[in-house]
mmCIF file of C-alpha atoms in Angstrom:
data_model
loop_
_atom_site.group_PDB
_atom_site.id
_atom_site.type_symbol
_atom_site.label_atom_id
_atom_site.label_comp_id
_atom_site.label_asym_id
_atom_site.label_seq_id
_atom_site.Cartn_x
_atom_site.Cartn_y
_atom_site.Cartn_z
ATOM 1 C CA MET A 1 4.209 -7.159 6.720
ATOM 2 C CA ARG A 2 7.694 -8.487 7.363
ATOM 3 C CA GLY A 3 6.728 -12.046 6.557
ATOM 4 C CA GLY A 4 7.471 -13.249 3.040
ATOM 5 C CA GLY A 5 4.107 -15.009 2.727
ATOM 6 C CA ARG A 6 2.098 -11.901 3.492
ATOM 7 C CA ARG A 7 4.170 -9.818 1.086
ATOM 8 C CA ASN A 8 3.440 -12.152 -1.801
ATOM 9 C CA GLN A 9 -0.296 -11.715 -1.264
ATOM 10 C CA VAL A 10 -0.170 -7.972 -1.981
ATOM 11 C CA ASN A 11 -1.044 -6.824 -5.479
ATOM 12 C CA TYR A 12 1.634 -4.267 -6.314
ATOM 13 C CA THR A 13 0.690 -1.984 -9.200
ATOM 14 C CA ASN A 14 3.156 0.875 -8.682
ATOM 15 C CA PRO A 15 5.411 -0.375 -5.858
ATOM 16 C CA CYS A 16 7.377 2.189 -3.869
ATOM 17 C CA LEU A 17 10.005 1.901 -1.135
ATOM 18 C CA THR A 18 10.948 4.561 1.409
ATOM 19 C CA MET A 19 14.652 4.905 2.168
ATOM 20 C CA HIS A 20 16.775 7.283 4.180
ATOM 21 C CA GLN A 21 19.135 9.766 2.629
ATOM 22 C CA PRO A 22 21.802 9.650 1.269
ATOM 23 C CA TRP A 23 21.097 6.036 0.245
ATOM 24 C CA ALA A 24 17.927 6.941 -1.691
ATOM 25 C CA SER A 25 19.657 9.426 -4.005
ATOM 26 C CA LEU A 26 22.725 7.219 -4.401
ATOM 27 C CA LEU A 27 20.441 4.450 -5.679
ATOM 28 C CA VAL A 28 18.573 6.521 -8.280
ATOM 29 C CA TYR A 29 21.852 8.087 -9.471
ATOM 30 C CA GLY A 30 23.216 4.622 -10.297
ATOM 31 C CA ILE A 31 26.025 4.752 -7.731
ATOM 32 C CA LYS A 32 24.374 2.270 -5.387
ATOM 33 C CA ARG A 33 23.495 -0.951 -7.229
ATOM 34 C CA VAL A 34 22.486 -3.259 -4.380
ATOM 35 C CA GLU A 35 19.764 -2.480 -1.850
ATOM 36 C CA GLY A 36 20.226 -4.578 1.265
ATOM 37 C CA ARG A 37 17.301 -5.800 3.360
ATOM 38 C CA SER A 38 16.598 -8.495 5.926
ATOM 39 C CA TRP A 39 13.673 -9.838 3.841
ATOM 40 C CA PRO A 40 13.559 -10.866 0.159
ATOM 41 C CA SER A 41 12.175 -8.610 -2.509
ATOM 42 C CA PRO A 42 8.465 -9.262 -3.178
ATOM 43 C CA ILE A 43 8.480 -7.556 -6.586
ATOM 44 C CA ARG A 44 10.306 -7.562 -9.907
ATOM 45 C CA GLY A 45 10.410 -4.630 -12.258
ATOM 46 C CA ARG A 46 10.078 -0.927 -11.549
ATOM 47 C CA LEU A 47 10.429 0.169 -7.938
ATOM 48 C CA TRP A 48 9.864 3.797 -7.015
ATOM 49 C CA ILE A 49 12.235 5.269 -4.436
ATOM 50 C CA HIS A 50 11.008 7.733 -1.816
ATOM 51 C CA ALA A 51 13.339 9.647 0.518
ATOM 52 C CA ALA A 52 12.294 9.673 4.166
ATOM 53 C CA GLY A 53 11.906 12.850 6.202
ATOM 54 C CA LYS A 54 15.106 12.548 8.247
ATOM 55 C CA VAL A 55 17.694 15.129 7.189
ATOM 56 C CA PRO A 56 21.057 13.378 6.682
ATOM 57 C CA GLU A 57 24.029 14.496 8.731
ATOM 58 C CA GLU A 58 27.167 15.746 7.019
ATOM 59 C CA SER A 59 29.224 12.993 8.602
ATOM 60 C CA THR A 60 26.838 10.364 7.210
ATOM 61 C CA ILE A 61 27.043 11.789 3.700
ATOM 62 C CA LYS A 62 30.845 11.962 3.791
ATOM 63 C CA ALA A 63 31.135 8.406 5.118
ATOM 64 C CA MET A 64 28.923 6.945 2.390
ATOM 65 C CA GLU A 65 30.603 8.917 -0.393
ATOM 66 C CA GLU A 66 33.994 7.724 0.816
ATOM 67 C CA PHE A 67 32.704 4.138 0.925
ATOM 68 C CA TYR A 68 31.599 4.223 -2.715
ATOM 69 C CA ARG A 69 34.828 5.925 -3.801
ATOM 70 C CA GLU A 70 36.770 3.004 -2.361
ATOM 71 C CA ILE A 71 34.647 0.209 -3.857
ATOM 72 C CA TYR A 72 34.667 1.850 -7.306
ATOM 73 C CA ALA A 73 38.413 2.328 -7.073
ATOM 74 C CA VAL A 74 38.718 -1.473 -6.925
ATOM 75 C CA ASN A 75 37.366 -1.546 -10.498
ATOM 76 C CA GLY A 76 39.584 1.361 -11.602
ATOM 77 C CA ILE A 77 36.946 4.130 -11.446
ATOM 78 C CA THR A 78 38.116 7.190 -9.550
ATOM 79 C CA ASP A 79 35.984 10.012 -10.987
ATOM 80 C CA LEU A 80 32.606 9.831 -9.254
ATOM 81 C CA LYS A 81 29.965 12.570 -9.400
ATOM 82 C CA PHE A 82 27.742 12.474 -6.348
ATOM 83 C CA PRO A 83 24.379 14.260 -6.051
ATOM 84 C CA GLU A 84 24.596 17.930 -5.124
ATOM 85 C CA HIS A 85 21.515 17.744 -2.907
ATOM 86 C CA TYR A 86 19.813 15.023 -0.877
ATOM 87 C CA PRO A 87 16.123 16.031 -0.641
ATOM 88 C CA VAL A 88 13.943 14.582 2.089
ATOM 89 C CA SER A 89 10.226 13.674 2.087
ATOM 90 C CA ARG A 90 10.380 13.498 -1.698
ATOM 91 C CA LEU A 91 9.856 10.936 -4.441
ATOM 92 C CA VAL A 92 13.298 10.970 -6.089
ATOM 93 C CA GLY A 93 13.146 8.350 -8.875
ATOM 94 C CA CYS A 94 12.948 4.638 -9.627
ATOM 95 C CA VAL A 95 15.040 1.559 -10.432
ATOM 96 C CA GLU A 96 14.435 -1.863 -11.976
ATOM 97 C CA VAL A 97 14.665 -4.737 -9.505
ATOM 98 C CA VAL A 98 15.834 -7.770 -11.492
ATOM 99 C CA GLY A 99 16.496 -10.207 -8.670
ATOM 100 C CA CYS A 100 17.261 -10.895 -5.043
ATOM 101 C CA VAL A 101 20.044 -13.148 -3.750
ATOM 102 C CA GLY A 102 21.665 -13.930 -0.446
ATOM 103 C CA CYS A 103 24.723 -12.247 0.970
ATOM 104 C CA GLU A 104 27.070 -15.196 0.444
ATOM 105 C CA GLU A 105 25.762 -15.789 -3.067
ATOM 106 C CA LEU A 106 26.469 -12.235 -4.192
ATOM 107 C CA ALA A 107 29.831 -12.094 -2.439
ATOM 108 C CA ASN A 108 30.978 -15.211 -4.350
ATOM 109 C CA TRP A 109 29.342 -14.374 -7.696
ATOM 110 C CA GLU A 110 32.263 -14.046 -10.083
ATOM 111 C CA GLU A 111 30.115 -12.860 -13.015
ATOM 112 C CA VAL A 112 29.596 -9.413 -11.458
ATOM 113 C CA PRO A 113 32.245 -6.737 -10.751
ATOM 114 C CA VAL A 114 34.155 -6.855 -7.518
ATOM 115 C CA GLY A 115 32.718 -3.520 -6.407
ATOM 116 C CA VAL A 116 29.209 -4.956 -6.548
ATOM 117 C CA ARG A 117 30.264 -7.962 -4.495
ATOM 118 C CA LEU A 118 31.587 -5.626 -1.808
ATOM 119 C CA GLU A 119 28.067 -4.247 -1.338
ATOM 120 C CA ALA A 120 26.821 -7.688 -0.241
ATOM 121 C CA LEU A 121 26.694 -7.251 3.526
ATOM 122 C CA THR A 122 23.063 -8.090 4.356
ATOM 123 C CA ASP A 123 20.876 -11.184 4.395
ATOM 124 C CA CYS A 124 18.984 -10.309 1.195
ATOM 125 C CA CYS A 125 20.462 -8.207 -1.596
ATOM 126 C CA TRP A 126 18.070 -6.573 -4.067
ATOM 127 C CA LEU A 127 19.791 -6.249 -7.445
ATOM 128 C CA CYS A 128 18.907 -2.958 -9.164
ATOM 129 C CA GLU A 129 19.413 -1.799 -12.750
ATOM 130 C CA GLN A 130 18.352 1.072 -15.039
ATOM 131 C CA PRO A 131 18.191 3.924 -12.538
ATOM 132 C CA GLN A 132 16.044 6.938 -13.354
ATOM 133 C CA ARG A 133 15.690 10.131 -11.367
ATOM 134 C CA LEU A 134 13.006 12.789 -11.211
ATOM 135 C CA VAL A 135 13.999 16.203 -12.526
ATOM 136 C CA VAL A 136 11.701 17.758 -9.925
ATOM 137 C CA PRO A 137 11.257 15.483 -6.879
ATOM 138 C CA PHE A 138 7.662 15.154 -5.712
ATOM 139 C CA GLU A 139 6.778 15.892 -2.098
ATOM 140 C CA MET A 140 4.866 13.049 -0.497
ATOM 141 C CA ARG A 141 4.621 10.977 2.656
ATOM 142 C CA GLY A 142 6.202 7.553 2.849
ATOM 143 C CA PHE A 143 5.283 4.324 4.593
ATOM 144 C CA GLN A 144 7.064 1.246 5.840
ATOM 145 C CA GLY A 145 7.850 -1.683 3.582
ATOM 146 C CA VAL A 146 6.805 -1.838 -0.059
ATOM 147 C CA TYR A 147 3.555 0.000 -0.784
ATOM 148 C CA ASN A 148 1.617 1.144 -3.832
ATOM 149 C CA LEU A 149 2.129 4.643 -5.140
ATOM 150 C CA GLU A 150 -0.976 6.798 -5.492
ATOM 151 C CA LYS A 151 -2.343 6.954 -9.023
ATOM 152 C CA LYS A 152 -2.244 10.743 -9.339
ATOM 153 C CA ILE A 153 1.357 10.858 -8.088
ATOM 154 C CA PHE A 154 2.354 8.061 -10.444
ATOM 155 C CA GLU A 155 0.778 9.763 -13.470
ATOM 156 C CA ALA A 156 2.602 13.005 -12.685
ATOM 157 C CA ALA A 157 5.930 11.372 -11.843
ATOM 158 C CA ILE A 158 6.125 9.105 -14.885
ATOM 159 C CA ARG A 159 6.396 12.187 -17.119
ATOM 160 C CA GLY A 160 9.279 13.699 -15.131
ATOM 161 C CA LEU A 161 11.747 10.795 -15.251
ATOM 162 C CA THR A 162 15.129 11.077 -16.897
ATOM 163 C CA PRO A 163 17.536 8.126 -17.417
ATOM 164 C CA VAL A 164 20.772 8.096 -15.445
ATOM 165 C CA LYS A 165 24.000 6.475 -16.550
ATOM 166 C CA GLY A 166 25.882 5.251 -13.530
ATOM 167 C CA PRO A 167 29.673 5.114 -13.202
ATOM 168 C CA LEU A 168 29.677 1.346 -13.845
ATOM 169 C CA PRO A 169 26.301 -0.030 -15.030
ATOM 170 C CA VAL A 170 25.814 -3.715 -14.237
ATOM 171 C CA LYS A 171 23.696 -6.286 -16.047
ATOM 172 C CA PHE A 172 22.816 -9.135 -13.705
ATOM 173 C CA PRO A 173 22.321 -12.394 -15.657
ATOM 174 C CA LEU A 174 19.162 -14.367 -14.898
ATOM 175 C CA PRO A 175 19.359 -18.161 -14.462
ATOM 176 C CA ASN A 176 16.136 -18.452 -16.481
ATOM 177 C CA PRO A 177 15.488 -15.449 -18.762
ATOM 178 C CA ARG A 178 11.842 -16.498 -19.150
ATOM 179 C CA ASP A 179 11.207 -16.356 -15.412
ATOM 180 C CA PRO A 180 11.697 -12.874 -13.894
ATOM 181 C CA PHE A 181 11.700 -14.418 -10.385
ATOM 182 C CA SER A 182 14.407 -16.975 -11.202
ATOM 183 C CA LEU A 183 17.114 -14.839 -9.555
ATOM 184 C CA LYS A 184 16.165 -15.412 -5.933
ATOM 185 C CA PRO A 185 17.891 -16.556 -2.740
ATOM 186 C CA GLY A 186 19.330 -20.018 -3.287
ATOM 187 C CA SER A 187 19.150 -19.838 -7.091
ATOM 188 C CA LEU A 188 22.920 -19.502 -7.555
ATOM 189 C CA SER A 189 24.506 -22.910 -7.051
ATOM 190 C CA LEU A 190 28.072 -22.173 -6.011
ATOM 191 C CA GLN A 191 30.231 -25.255 -5.778
ATOM 192 C CA SER A 192 33.164 -23.393 -4.260
ATOM 193 C CA PRO A 193 33.575 -19.883 -2.905
ATOM 194 C CA GLY A 194 34.860 -17.312 -5.365
ATOM 195 C CA ALA A 195 38.161 -15.577 -5.227
ATOM 196 C CA LYS A 196 38.523 -13.602 -2.033
ATOM 197 C CA VAL A 197 38.652 -9.872 -2.514
ATOM 198 C CA GLU A 198 41.766 -8.320 -1.085
ATOM 199 C CA LYS A 199 40.793 -5.332 1.007
ATOM 200 C CA SER A 200 43.184 -2.501 1.580
ATOM 201 C CA SER A 201 43.352 -0.544 4.812
ATOM 202 C CA SER A 202 41.500 2.389 3.228
ATOM 203 C CA LEU A 203 38.732 0.074 2.014
ATOM 204 C CA ASP A 204 38.375 -1.471 5.469
ATOM 205 C CA ALA A 205 38.203 2.021 6.959
ATOM 206 C CA ALA A 206 35.536 3.047 4.432
ATOM 207 C CA ILE A 207 33.422 -0.024 5.224
ATOM 208 C CA ALA A 208 33.772 0.651 8.937
ATOM 209 C CA GLY A 209 32.751 4.266 8.387
ATOM 210 C CA ALA A 210 29.682 3.191 6.426
ATOM 211 C CA ARG A 211 28.679 0.823 9.185
ATOM 212 C CA ALA A 212 29.192 3.537 11.799
ATOM 213 C CA ALA A 213 27.025 5.933 9.777
ATOM 214 C CA ALA A 214 24.271 3.327 9.652
ATOM 215 C CA THR A 215 24.192 2.696 13.402
ATOM 216 C CA GLN A 216 21.810 5.625 13.862
ATOM 217 C CA PHE A 217 19.103 3.436 12.299
ATOM 218 C CA THR A 218 19.831 0.355 14.420
ATOM 219 C CA LYS A 219 18.907 -0.611 17.958
ATOM 220 C CA ALA A 220 22.467 0.102 19.088
ATOM 221 C CA GLY A 221 22.359 3.581 17.633
ATOM 222 C CA GLN A 222 19.019 4.270 19.275
ATOM 223 C CA ASN A 223 20.335 3.155 22.656
ATOM 224 C CA HIS A 224 23.338 5.454 22.238
ATOM 225 C CA GLN A 225 21.115 8.428 21.469
ATOM 226 C CA GLU A 226 18.780 7.617 24.367
ATOM 227 C CA ALA A 227 21.719 7.513 26.781
ATOM 228 C CA SER A 228 22.809 10.976 25.628
ATOM 229 C CA PHE A 229 19.511 12.762 26.366
ATOM 230 C CA PRO A 230 17.729 12.650 29.754
ATOM 231 C CA ASN A 231 14.053 13.190 30.588
ATOM 232 C CA PRO A 232 12.471 10.131 28.925
ATOM 233 C CA ILE A 233 8.765 10.167 28.107
ATOM 234 C CA THR A 234 7.169 6.713 28.179
ATOM 235 C CA LEU A 235 4.422 6.206 25.645
ATOM 236 C CA TYR A 236 2.126 3.217 25.344
ATOM 237 C CA GLN A 237 2.762 1.410 22.100
ATOM 238 C CA PRO A 238 0.904 -1.726 20.960
ATOM 239 C CA LYS A 239 2.925 -4.669 19.828
ATOM 240 C CA GLY A 240 3.818 -4.887 16.147
ATOM 241 C CA LYS A 241 3.453 -1.150 15.472
ATOM 242 C CA SER A 242 6.022 1.575 15.129
ATOM 243 C CA VAL A 243 6.120 4.805 17.079
ATOM 244 C CA GLU A 244 7.830 6.633 14.230
ATOM 245 C CA GLU A 245 5.926 8.370 11.458
ATOM 246 C CA ASP A 246 8.321 9.568 8.816
ATOM 247 C CA ASN A 247 11.685 8.222 10.019
ATOM 248 C CA LEU A 248 11.272 4.718 8.667
ATOM 249 C CA LEU A 249 13.860 2.012 9.209
ATOM 250 C CA PRO A 250 15.194 0.414 6.025
ATOM 251 C CA GLU A 251 17.197 -2.681 6.805
ATOM 252 C CA ASN A 252 20.359 -2.790 4.700
ATOM 253 C CA PHE A 253 23.953 -2.735 5.769
ATOM 254 C CA THR A 254 24.234 0.981 5.224
ATOM 255 C CA GLU A 255 21.034 1.672 7.121
ATOM 256 C CA GLY A 256 21.161 -1.019 9.794
ATOM 257 C CA SER A 257 20.766 -4.747 9.255
ATOM 258 C CA SER A 258 19.019 -5.523 12.512
ATOM 259 C CA LYS A 259 15.242 -5.558 12.774
ATOM 260 C CA LYS A 260 13.279 -3.015 14.759
ATOM 261 C CA SER A 261 12.799 -4.027 18.351
ATOM 262 C CA SER A 262 10.897 -2.621 21.267
ATOM 263 C CA SER A 263 11.538 -2.709 24.984
ATOM 264 C CA PRO A 264 11.735 -6.055 26.844
ATOM 265 C CA ASP A 265 8.002 -6.147 27.566
ATOM 266 C CA GLY A 266 7.201 -5.314 23.932
ATOM 267 C CA SER A 267 4.464 -2.867 24.918
ATOM 268 C CA ARG A 268 6.289 0.366 25.777
ATOM 269 C CA LEU A 269 8.890 2.427 24.010
ATOM 270 C CA GLN A 270 10.825 5.368 25.345
ATOM 271 C CA VAL A 271 10.929 8.481 23.251
ATOM 272 C CA TYR A 272 13.157 11.405 24.106
ATOM 273 C CA ARG A 273 12.510 15.018 23.321
ATOM 274 C CA VAL A 274 15.711 16.443 21.986
ATOM 275 C CA LYS A 275 15.919 20.150 22.714
ATOM 276 C CA HIS A 276 18.814 22.531 22.140
ATOM 277 C CA ASP A 277 19.154 23.135 25.858
ATOM 278 C CA GLY A 278 18.103 19.647 26.957
ATOM 279 C CA ARG A 279 15.177 20.846 29.095
ATOM 280 C CA LYS A 280 11.546 19.781 29.153
ATOM 281 C CA ALA A 281 8.989 21.600 27.050
ATOM 282 C CA GLY A 282 7.196 22.825 30.196
ATOM 283 C CA ASN A 283 10.285 24.799 31.257
ATOM 284 C CA GLN A 284 10.835 26.512 27.927
ATOM 285 C CA PRO A 285 10.543 30.354 27.854
ATOM 286 C CA TRP A 286 8.186 30.302 24.883
ATOM 287 C CA PHE A 287 5.812 27.972 26.741
ATOM 288 C CA ILE A 288 5.653 30.304 29.754
ATOM 289 C CA PHE A 289 5.154 33.332 27.492
ATOM 290 C CA ILE A 290 2.194 31.698 25.724
ATOM 291 C CA CYS A 291 0.599 30.810 29.078
ATOM 292 C CA ILE A 292 0.928 34.423 30.225
ATOM 293 C CA LEU A 293 -0.692 35.676 27.010
ATOM 294 C CA ILE A 294 -3.633 33.301 27.402
ATOM 295 C CA PHE A 295 -4.165 34.263 31.036
ATOM 296 C CA SER A 296 -3.978 37.986 30.218
ATOM 297 C CA GLY A 297 -6.542 37.649 27.439
ATOM 298 C CA PHE A 298 -8.909 35.742 29.700
ATOM 299 C CA ALA A 299 -8.573 38.375 32.435
ATOM 300 C CA ALA A 300 -9.281 41.161 29.943
ATOM 301 C CA MET A 301 -12.446 39.419 28.743
ATOM 302 C CA VAL A 302 -13.706 39.025 32.334
ATOM 303 C CA SER A 303 -13.012 42.700 33.074
ATOM 304 C CA LEU A 304 -14.876 43.894 29.985
ATOM 305 C CA ASN A 305 -17.854 41.729 30.847
ATOM 306 C CA THR A 306 -17.951 43.210 34.389
ATOM 307 C CA TRP A 307 -17.716 46.819 33.193
ATOM 308 C CA SER A 308 -20.494 46.328 30.626
ATOM 309 C CA HIS A 309 -22.975 45.606 33.481
ATOM 310 C CA SER A 310 -21.865 48.544 35.667
ATOM 311 C CA ASP A 311 -23.848 51.788 36.256
ATOM 312 C CA TYR A 312 -21.407 53.753 34.136
ATOM 313 C CA PHE A 313 -22.410 51.962 30.952
ATOM 314 C CA SER A 314 -26.082 51.445 31.949
ATOM 315 C CA THR A 315 -26.819 55.222 32.678
ATOM 316 C CA PRO A 316 -28.425 56.849 29.630
ATOM 317 C CA LYS A 317 -26.532 59.773 28.228
ATOM 318 C CA ARG A 318 -28.082 63.284 27.780
ATOM 319 C CA VAL A 319 -29.077 63.870 24.199
ATOM 320 C CA MET A 320 -28.915 67.461 22.990
ATOM 321 C CA LYS A 321 -31.997 68.114 20.862
ATOM 322 C CA ARG A 322 -31.951 70.693 18.140
ATOM 323 C CA PRO A 323 -34.587 73.466 18.655
ATOM 324 C CA ILE A 324 -37.422 73.501 16.150
ATOM 325 C CA ASN A 325 -37.872 76.867 14.394
ATOM 326 C CA PRO A 326 -41.469 78.182 14.043
ATOM 327 C CA PRO A 327 -42.877 78.030 10.505
ATOM 328 C CA ARG A 328 -42.539 81.178 8.468
ATOM 329 C CA PRO A 329 -45.612 82.794 6.752
ATOM 330 C CA PRO A 330 -45.845 82.179 3.043
ATOM 331 C CA SER A 331 -44.320 84.918 0.954
ATOM 332 C CA PRO A 332 -46.345 86.369 -1.989
ATOM 333 C CA LYS A 333 -45.435 85.266 -5.452
ATOM 334 C CA PRO A 334 -43.387 87.752 -7.423
ATOM 335 C CA ASN A 335 -45.468 89.878 -9.894
ATOM 336 C CA GLY A 336 -48.697 88.255 -8.726
ATOM 337 C CA PRO A 337 -51.771 89.319 -6.734
ATOM 338 C CA VAL A 338 -51.674 89.156 -3.035
ATOM 339 C CA HIS A 339 -54.421 86.909 -1.705
ATOM 340 C CA GLN A 340 -55.861 87.980 1.569
ATOM 341 C CA ALA A 341 -58.131 85.849 3.616
ATOM 342 C CA THR A 342 -61.768 87.040 3.868
ATOM 343 C CA PRO A 343 -62.914 87.538 7.421
ATOM 344 C CA GLU A 344 -65.399 84.980 8.557
ATOM 345 C CA PHE A 345 -67.871 87.634 9.921
ATOM 346 C CA GLN A 346 -68.031 89.525 6.597
ATOM 347 C CA GLN A 347 -71.176 88.665 4.641
ATOM 348 C CA PRO A 348 -71.277 88.658 0.858
ATOM 349 C CA PRO A 349 -73.068 91.678 -0.806
ATOM 350 C CA PRO A 350 -76.792 91.304 -1.597
ATOM 351 C CA PRO A 351 -77.756 90.514 -5.126
ATOM 352 C CA ILE A 352 -78.921 93.400 -7.448
ATOM 353 C CA TYR A 353 -82.316 92.933 -9.174
#
């Protein structure tokens, strides 16, 4: 769904975009105002932001916070409050996408603050306003590209939003206020480039640090990680599909501007198992221990089955029977006559006439 034509054919009701941390939280907190991608935005209006499942590294968080400190300092803002936590695999909030312009257009747009123009480092820049965050982020699974949010999640999340006032809110002017899609790539006719922004050494270092933090989501960063860990496992992967599940690849300058690519033949990708000791899973102690447990249980079952058919269990045991006492003669009733049986040979007396 990378093609612009196919994206326009989708009916977006509650569009959502999955991003990596810390960029997802920085966007819903109003600190990040431009979301960079290699393809234009297919929607206008509310866009839900979902944080991917990759836990951000401390170095990545520090690099991005330093980057935004420097670009806000250009506009005289030095007191920035960054999020305390960067949750993963959560729906964190939403923003309003008001337009999408090219990199050169935003960099030379004199009607927006200089700090916003410094964020223009990708092919397509999504312009975001009115950030809102969720008080309690919702746990959910994300997908690639722009997708529709589930109805039950949307109904629950819409009640938990709270507005956020960013350090420097920006209102992007539309060329045609009646057309929400009027602010698009090529819509800003710039006769001459705007005034060049003078970058200090600290600002250049912050931009370089942000780019270095984003290389983990690019092809170069993947190659660097693959060279650091041996024992590759080659998996068959059809063309046009991704081998990742939750670690999606947003394509902005802070998260990598290059598109996802596969190996030269386009049909196989190499995935590396990263272990603490760098060994294969088959050589791990826990794997050997589980195999021993399974073998021991199977051997015990076979032994029990053999013993159950042996003579020891099949021989009937001696049952001790309780002796039966002979019946006692009936005792006479208290204060009553004693009935004695009449002998059978005794004849009754003759009648008296």
